CSV table of C-alpha atoms in Angstrom, one decimal:
chain,number,residue,atom,x,y,z
A,16,UNK,CA,125.0,-219.9,-89.1
A,17,UNK,CA,121.8,-221.7,-88.2
A,18,UNK,CA,118.8,-222.1,-90.5
A,19,UNK,CA,115.2,-222.9,-89.5
A,20,UNK,CA,111.6,-222.2,-90.4
A,21,UNK,CA,108.9,-220.4,-88.5
A,22,UNK,CA,105.3,-219.9,-89.5
A,23,UNK,CA,104.4,-216.8,-91.5
A,24,UNK,CA,101.7,-214.5,-90.3
A,25,UNK,CA,99.7,-215.5,-93.4
A,26,UNK,CA,98.9,-218.8,-91.8
A,27,UNK,CA,100.0,-220.7,-94.9
A,28,UNK,CA,103.8,-220.3,-95.5
A,29,UNK,CA,106.9,-221.0,-93.6
A,30,UNK,CA,109.5,-218.3,-93.3
A,31,UNK,CA,113.1,-219.3,-93.9
A,32,UNK,CA,115.1,-217.8,-91.0
A,33,UNK,CA,118.9,-217.5,-90.6
A,34,UNK,CA,120.7,-216.8,-87.4
A,35,UNK,CA,124.3,-215.8,-87.1
A,36,UNK,CA,125.3,-216.2,-83.4
A,37,UNK,CA,128.6,-214.9,-82.0
A,38,UNK,CA,131.0,-217.0,-80.1
A,39,UNK,CA,131.2,-214.4,-77.4
A,40,UNK,CA,128.5,-212.9,-75.1
A,41,UNK,CA,125.6,-211.5,-77.0
A,42,UNK,CA,125.4,-207.7,-76.3
A,43,UNK,CA,122.9,-206.8,-79.0
A,44,UNK,CA,120.7,-208.2,-81.7
A,45,UNK,CA,120.3,-206.9,-85.3
A,46,UNK,CA,117.4,-208.1,-87.3
A,47,UNK,CA,117.7,-207.7,-91.1
A,48,UNK,CA,114.9,-206.9,-93.5
A,49,UNK,CA,116.4,-207.6,-97.0
A,50,UNK,CA,115.6,-205.9,-100.2
A,51,UNK,CA,113.6,-206.9,-103.3
A,52,UNK,CA,114.8,-209.7,-105.5
A,53,UNK,CA,117.5,-210.8,-103.1
A,54,UNK,CA,117.6,-212.9,-99.9
A,55,UNK,CA,118.9,-213.1,-96.4
A,56,UNK,CA,122.1,-215.1,-97.0
A,57,UNK,CA,123.5,-212.2,-99.0
A,58,UNK,CA,124.1,-210.5,-95.7
A,59,UNK,CA,126.5,-213.3,-94.5
A,60,UNK,CA,129.7,-211.2,-94.5
A,61,UNK,CA,128.0,-208.3,-92.8
A,62,UNK,CA,126.5,-210.6,-90.1
A,63,UNK,CA,129.8,-212.3,-89.4
A,64,UNK,CA,131.5,-208.9,-89.0
A,65,UNK,CA,128.9,-207.9,-86.4
A,66,UNK,CA,129.3,-211.3,-84.7
A,67,UNK,CA,132.9,-210.4,-83.9
A,68,UNK,CA,131.6,-207.7,-81.6
A,69,UNK,CA,129.0,-209.7,-79.8
A,70,UNK,CA,126.1,-208.8,-82.0
A,71,UNK,CA,123.8,-211.6,-83.0
A,72,UNK,CA,122.2,-211.2,-86.4
A,73,UNK,CA,118.9,-212.8,-87.5
A,74,UNK,CA,116.7,-212.4,-90.6
A,75,UNK,CA,114.2,-214.1,-92.8
A,76,UNK,CA,113.6,-214.4,-96.5
A,77,UNK,CA,110.4,-212.4,-97.2
A,78,UNK,CA,107.4,-214.0,-98.8
A,79,UNK,CA,108.2,-214.5,-102.5
A,80,UNK,CA,111.9,-214.5,-101.9
A,81,UNK,CA,114.8,-216.9,-101.3
A,82,UNK,CA,114.1,-220.1,-99.5
A,83,UNK,CA,110.7,-218.9,-98.2
A,84,UNK,CA,109.4,-219.3,-101.8
A,85,UNK,CA,108.2,-222.9,-102.0
A,86,UNK,CA,108.5,-223.1,-105.8
A,87,UNK,CA,110.2,-220.9,-108.4
A,88,UNK,CA,106.8,-219.6,-109.6
A,89,UNK,CA,106.4,-218.1,-106.1
A,90,UNK,CA,109.5,-215.9,-106.5
A,91,UNK,CA,108.4,-212.3,-106.7
A,92,UNK,CA,104.9,-213.0,-105.5
A,93,UNK,CA,103.9,-212.1,-101.9
A,94,UNK,CA,100.3,-212.9,-101.0
A,95,UNK,CA,96.9,-212.2,-102.4
A,96,UNK,CA,96.0,-209.1,-100.2
A,97,UNK,CA,97.4,-207.0,-97.4
A,98,UNK,CA,100.8,-207.6,-98.8
A,99,UNK,CA,103.1,-205.2,-97.1
A,100,UNK,CA,101.1,-205.5,-93.8
A,101,UNK,CA,101.8,-209.3,-94.0
A,102,UNK,CA,105.5,-208.8,-94.7
A,103,UNK,CA,105.9,-206.5,-91.7
A,104,UNK,CA,103.9,-208.9,-89.5
A,105,UNK,CA,106.3,-211.6,-90.6
A,106,UNK,CA,109.2,-209.4,-89.5
A,107,UNK,CA,107.5,-209.0,-86.1
A,108,UNK,CA,107.1,-212.8,-85.9
A,109,UNK,CA,110.9,-213.0,-86.3
A,110,UNK,CA,111.3,-210.3,-83.6
A,111,UNK,CA,109.1,-212.3,-81.2
A,112,UNK,CA,111.1,-215.5,-81.9
A,113,UNK,CA,114.4,-213.7,-81.4
A,114,UNK,CA,113.3,-212.0,-78.1
A,115,UNK,CA,112.0,-215.3,-76.8
A,116,UNK,CA,115.2,-217.1,-77.4
A,117,UNK,CA,117.6,-214.2,-76.6
A,118,UNK,CA,115.7,-212.1,-73.9
A,119,UNK,CA,116.7,-208.8,-72.4
A,120,UNK,CA,119.2,-207.8,-75.1
A,121,UNK,CA,119.1,-204.5,-77.0
A,122,UNK,CA,117.3,-205.0,-80.3
A,123,UNK,CA,117.8,-203.2,-83.6
A,124,UNK,CA,116.2,-203.5,-87.1
A,125,UNK,CA,118.3,-203.0,-90.2
A,126,UNK,CA,116.3,-202.5,-93.4
A,127,UNK,CA,117.7,-202.2,-96.9
A,128,UNK,CA,116.0,-200.9,-100.1
A,129,UNK,CA,112.5,-202.5,-100.2
A,130,UNK,CA,113.4,-203.9,-96.8
A,131,UNK,CA,113.9,-200.3,-95.6
A,132,UNK,CA,110.4,-199.5,-96.7
A,133,UNK,CA,109.2,-202.5,-94.7
A,134,UNK,CA,111.3,-201.4,-91.8
A,135,UNK,CA,109.7,-197.9,-92.0
A,136,UNK,CA,106.3,-199.5,-91.8
A,137,UNK,CA,107.4,-201.8,-89.0
A,138,UNK,CA,108.4,-198.8,-86.8
A,139,UNK,CA,104.9,-197.3,-87.3
A,140,UNK,CA,103.3,-200.4,-85.7
A,141,UNK,CA,106.0,-202.1,-83.7
A,142,UNK,CA,108.5,-199.3,-83.0
A,143,UNK,CA,108.4,-199.8,-79.3
A,144,UNK,CA,109.9,-203.2,-79.7
A,145,UNK,CA,113.2,-201.7,-80.9
A,146,UNK,CA,116.1,-199.8,-79.4
A,147,UNK,CA,116.9,-198.4,-82.8
A,148,UNK,CA,116.5,-198.8,-86.6
A,149,UNK,CA,119.1,-198.5,-89.4
A,150,UNK,CA,117.5,-197.5,-92.7
A,151,UNK,CA,119.7,-198.2,-95.7
A,152,UNK,CA,119.2,-197.4,-99.3
A,153,UNK,CA,115.7,-195.9,-98.9
A,154,UNK,CA,113.7,-193.4,-100.9
A,155,UNK,CA,110.5,-191.6,-101.3
A,156,UNK,CA,108.2,-191.1,-104.3
A,157,UNK,CA,105.8,-188.2,-105.1
A,158,UNK,CA,102.1,-188.8,-104.8
A,159,UNK,CA,101.7,-188.3,-108.6
A,160,UNK,CA,104.3,-191.0,-109.3
A,161,UNK,CA,102.6,-193.4,-106.9
A,162,UNK,CA,99.2,-192.7,-108.4
A,163,UNK,CA,100.4,-193.3,-111.9
A,164,UNK,CA,102.2,-196.5,-110.8
A,165,UNK,CA,99.1,-197.8,-109.2
A,166,UNK,CA,97.0,-197.2,-112.3
A,167,UNK,CA,99.5,-199.1,-114.5
A,168,UNK,CA,99.8,-202.0,-112.1
A,169,UNK,CA,96.0,-202.2,-111.6
A,170,UNK,CA,95.5,-202.3,-115.4
A,171,UNK,CA,98.1,-205.0,-115.8
A,172,UNK,CA,96.6,-207.0,-113.1
A,173,UNK,CA,93.1,-206.7,-114.7
A,174,UNK,CA,94.3,-207.9,-118.1
A,175,UNK,CA,97.1,-210.3,-117.2
A,176,UNK,CA,96.6,-211.4,-113.6
A,177,UNK,CA,98.5,-210.9,-110.3
A,178,UNK,CA,101.2,-213.5,-111.1
A,179,UNK,CA,102.1,-212.0,-114.5
A,180,UNK,CA,105.7,-210.8,-115.0
A,181,UNK,CA,105.6,-207.6,-117.0
A,182,UNK,CA,108.6,-206.2,-118.9
A,183,UNK,CA,106.8,-202.9,-119.1
A,184,UNK,CA,106.5,-202.6,-115.3
A,185,UNK,CA,110.1,-203.7,-114.9
A,186,UNK,CA,111.2,-201.0,-117.2
A,187,UNK,CA,108.9,-198.4,-115.5
A,188,UNK,CA,110.6,-199.1,-112.2
A,189,UNK,CA,114.2,-199.8,-113.2
A,190,UNK,CA,115.1,-198.5,-116.7
A,191,UNK,CA,116.7,-195.3,-115.5
A,192,UNK,CA,118.7,-196.7,-112.6
A,193,UNK,CA,122.0,-196.9,-114.6
A,194,UNK,CA,121.6,-193.4,-116.1
A,195,UNK,CA,124.3,-191.8,-114.0
A,196,UNK,CA,126.8,-194.6,-114.5
A,197,UNK,CA,129.6,-194.2,-117.1
A,198,UNK,CA,130.6,-197.3,-119.1
A,199,UNK,CA,127.7,-199.5,-118.1
A,200,UNK,CA,128.6,-203.2,-118.1
A,201,UNK,CA,125.3,-204.8,-116.9
A,202,UNK,CA,121.7,-203.8,-116.1
A,203,UNK,CA,122.5,-204.1,-112.4
A,204,UNK,CA,125.6,-201.9,-112.2
A,205,UNK,CA,123.6,-199.4,-110.1
A,206,UNK,CA,123.8,-201.9,-107.2
A,207,UNK,CA,127.5,-201.4,-106.4
A,208,UNK,CA,130.9,-200.5,-107.9
A,209,UNK,CA,132.2,-204.0,-107.0
A,210,UNK,CA,131.9,-205.8,-110.3
A,211,UNK,CA,132.4,-209.2,-108.6
A,212,UNK,CA,129.3,-208.7,-106.5
A,213,UNK,CA,127.3,-207.5,-109.5
A,214,UNK,CA,128.4,-210.5,-111.6
A,215,UNK,CA,127.5,-212.9,-108.7
A,216,UNK,CA,124.1,-211.2,-108.4
A,217,UNK,CA,123.5,-211.5,-112.1
A,218,UNK,CA,124.0,-215.3,-112.1
A,219,UNK,CA,122.1,-216.0,-108.8
A,220,UNK,CA,118.7,-217.9,-109.1
A,221,UNK,CA,117.3,-215.8,-106.2
A,222,UNK,CA,118.3,-212.5,-107.8
A,223,UNK,CA,117.5,-212.9,-111.5
A,224,UNK,CA,113.7,-213.5,-111.6
A,225,UNK,CA,111.3,-210.7,-112.5
A,226,UNK,CA,108.8,-209.4,-110.0
A,227,UNK,CA,105.1,-210.3,-110.5
A,228,UNK,CA,102.4,-207.7,-110.8
A,229,UNK,CA,101.7,-208.6,-107.1
A,230,UNK,CA,105.3,-207.7,-106.3
A,231,UNK,CA,104.9,-204.2,-107.7
A,232,UNK,CA,101.5,-203.8,-106.0
A,233,UNK,CA,103.3,-204.6,-102.7
A,234,UNK,CA,106.0,-202.1,-103.4
A,235,UNK,CA,103.5,-199.3,-104.2
A,236,UNK,CA,101.4,-200.4,-101.2
A,237,UNK,CA,104.2,-200.0,-98.7
A,238,UNK,CA,105.4,-196.7,-100.2
A,239,UNK,CA,101.9,-195.2,-99.9
A,240,UNK,CA,101.7,-196.4,-96.3
A,241,UNK,CA,105.0,-195.1,-95.1
A,242,UNK,CA,104.6,-191.7,-96.7
A,243,UNK,CA,101.2,-191.0,-95.1
A,244,UNK,CA,101.6,-188.3,-92.5
A,245,UNK,CA,99.2,-190.0,-90.0
A,246,UNK,CA,101.3,-193.1,-90.1
A,247,UNK,CA,104.6,-191.2,-89.7
A,248,UNK,CA,103.1,-189.7,-86.6
A,249,UNK,CA,102.9,-193.2,-85.1
A,250,UNK,CA,106.7,-193.6,-85.0
A,251,UNK,CA,107.9,-193.5,-81.4
A,252,UNK,CA,109.6,-190.1,-80.8
A,253,UNK,CA,112.3,-191.8,-78.6
A,254,UNK,CA,113.3,-194.3,-81.3
A,255,UNK,CA,116.9,-193.9,-82.5
A,256,UNK,CA,117.1,-193.7,-86.3
A,257,UNK,CA,120.2,-193.9,-88.5
A,258,UNK,CA,119.7,-193.2,-92.2
A,259,UNK,CA,122.5,-194.4,-94.6
A,260,UNK,CA,122.8,-194.3,-98.4
A,261,UNK,CA,125.1,-193.9,-101.3
A,262,UNK,CA,125.3,-190.5,-103.0
A,263,UNK,CA,125.1,-192.4,-106.3
A,264,UNK,CA,122.0,-194.5,-105.3
A,265,UNK,CA,119.1,-194.0,-107.7
A,266,UNK,CA,116.6,-195.4,-105.2
A,267,UNK,CA,117.3,-192.5,-102.9
A,268,UNK,CA,117.4,-190.0,-105.9
A,269,UNK,CA,121.1,-189.6,-105.3
A,270,UNK,CA,120.7,-188.6,-101.7
A,271,UNK,CA,117.9,-186.1,-102.2
A,272,UNK,CA,115.1,-188.5,-101.1
A,273,UNK,CA,117.1,-189.8,-98.1
A,274,UNK,CA,117.5,-186.2,-96.9
A,275,UNK,CA,113.8,-185.7,-97.4
A,276,UNK,CA,113.0,-188.7,-95.2
A,277,UNK,CA,115.4,-187.3,-92.6
A,278,UNK,CA,113.7,-183.9,-92.6
A,279,UNK,CA,110.2,-185.5,-92.4
A,280,UNK,CA,111.2,-187.6,-89.4
A,281,UNK,CA,112.8,-184.7,-87.6
A,282,UNK,CA,109.7,-182.6,-88.2
A,283,UNK,CA,107.6,-185.5,-86.8
A,284,UNK,CA,109.5,-185.1,-83.5
A,285,UNK,CA,112.0,-188.0,-83.7
A,286,UNK,CA,114.7,-186.8,-81.4
A,287,UNK,CA,117.7,-189.1,-82.0
A,288,UNK,CA,118.1,-189.2,-85.8
A,289,UNK,CA,121.3,-189.1,-87.9
A,290,UNK,CA,122.1,-189.4,-91.5
A,291,UNK,CA,125.2,-190.3,-93.5
A,292,UNK,CA,125.6,-190.3,-97.3
A,293,UNK,CA,128.6,-192.1,-98.8
A,294,UNK,CA,130.4,-190.2,-101.6
A,295,UNK,CA,130.6,-192.2,-104.9
A,296,UNK,CA,128.7,-195.2,-103.4
A,297,UNK,CA,125.8,-196.8,-105.1
A,298,UNK,CA,122.8,-198.8,-103.7
A,299,UNK,CA,124.2,-201.7,-101.7
A,300,UNK,CA,126.4,-200.0,-99.1
A,301,UNK,CA,127.3,-203.2,-97.4
A,302,UNK,CA,128.5,-204.6,-100.7
A,303,UNK,CA,130.4,-201.5,-101.8
A,304,UNK,CA,134.1,-201.1,-102.4
A,305,UNK,CA,134.4,-199.2,-99.1
A,306,UNK,CA,132.2,-201.6,-97.2
A,307,UNK,CA,134.7,-201.8,-94.3
A,308,UNK,CA,134.0,-198.1,-93.5
A,309,UNK,CA,130.2,-198.7,-93.7
A,310,UNK,CA,130.5,-201.7,-91.4
A,311,UNK,CA,132.5,-199.7,-88.9
A,312,UNK,CA,130.0,-196.8,-89.0
A,313,UNK,CA,127.1,-199.2,-88.3
A,314,UNK,CA,129.0,-200.9,-85.5
A,315,UNK,CA,129.9,-197.6,-83.9
A,316,UNK,CA,126.3,-196.4,-84.1
A,317,UNK,CA,125.0,-199.7,-82.6
A,318,UNK,CA,127.5,-199.7,-79.7
A,319,UNK,CA,126.6,-196.1,-78.9
A,320,UNK,CA,122.9,-197.1,-78.7
A,321,UNK,CA,123.2,-200.3,-76.6
């Protein structure tokens, strides 16, 4: 595992980048776009698994996350404006870096949760850079929900500022995520059935802060962008897409929203698109109790698309 920093597209910050390089010939590259309130090193086991099969893995901590955040106060804060556009431009900077250092190798993007939203925006702008995209733990929101969310976030920003950490907004976004879970232990049980992973998450500095108002603005910004039909039409029709999610994942409305994305993309003319929903699994598929099956499915899909 190598760690380095490259300039962010915002012209101010440095992106913390991690590279997992296989000991055998590189036959493909997977770039990871991680989720909200987590960081790239949480994908270490998944990356090392892919390394065994000649797949190099690279990813960065987004602005306001992990070791890209210069100080703790920056955790959960992206940038003053054009937030999701900047995060996606940063992903492209990582793509450029990887392709420069490892040229002429099939290239894939893996996006999870908020990172899947960023990946969905990425393919609307930079889709031709990829041989395929894996969209994990994604979702959709209705226009009315997005509109209501934007009003609440805008009001909170007006009265409290962009760096304010609001319990009300946190509850608005997350309070129902454990509703389908019997015998709830912690507020983050919805992530995975693996209690060890949940407990580790709950004690991790880079997973236990609250999003700022700016963070929620970014989330609503990217959701609005990726659900716009004009933007969906910009996704290359020949891009290979693999949608994966747990059937017990609240982010994807327990599979319904993921199926909705699948149908929207098919209707938009994307030819090579597949979907797999994992029975009884929650949000973080690569940290689930059946993660070996998930890993194998991802590897198989990648090998078939090299």
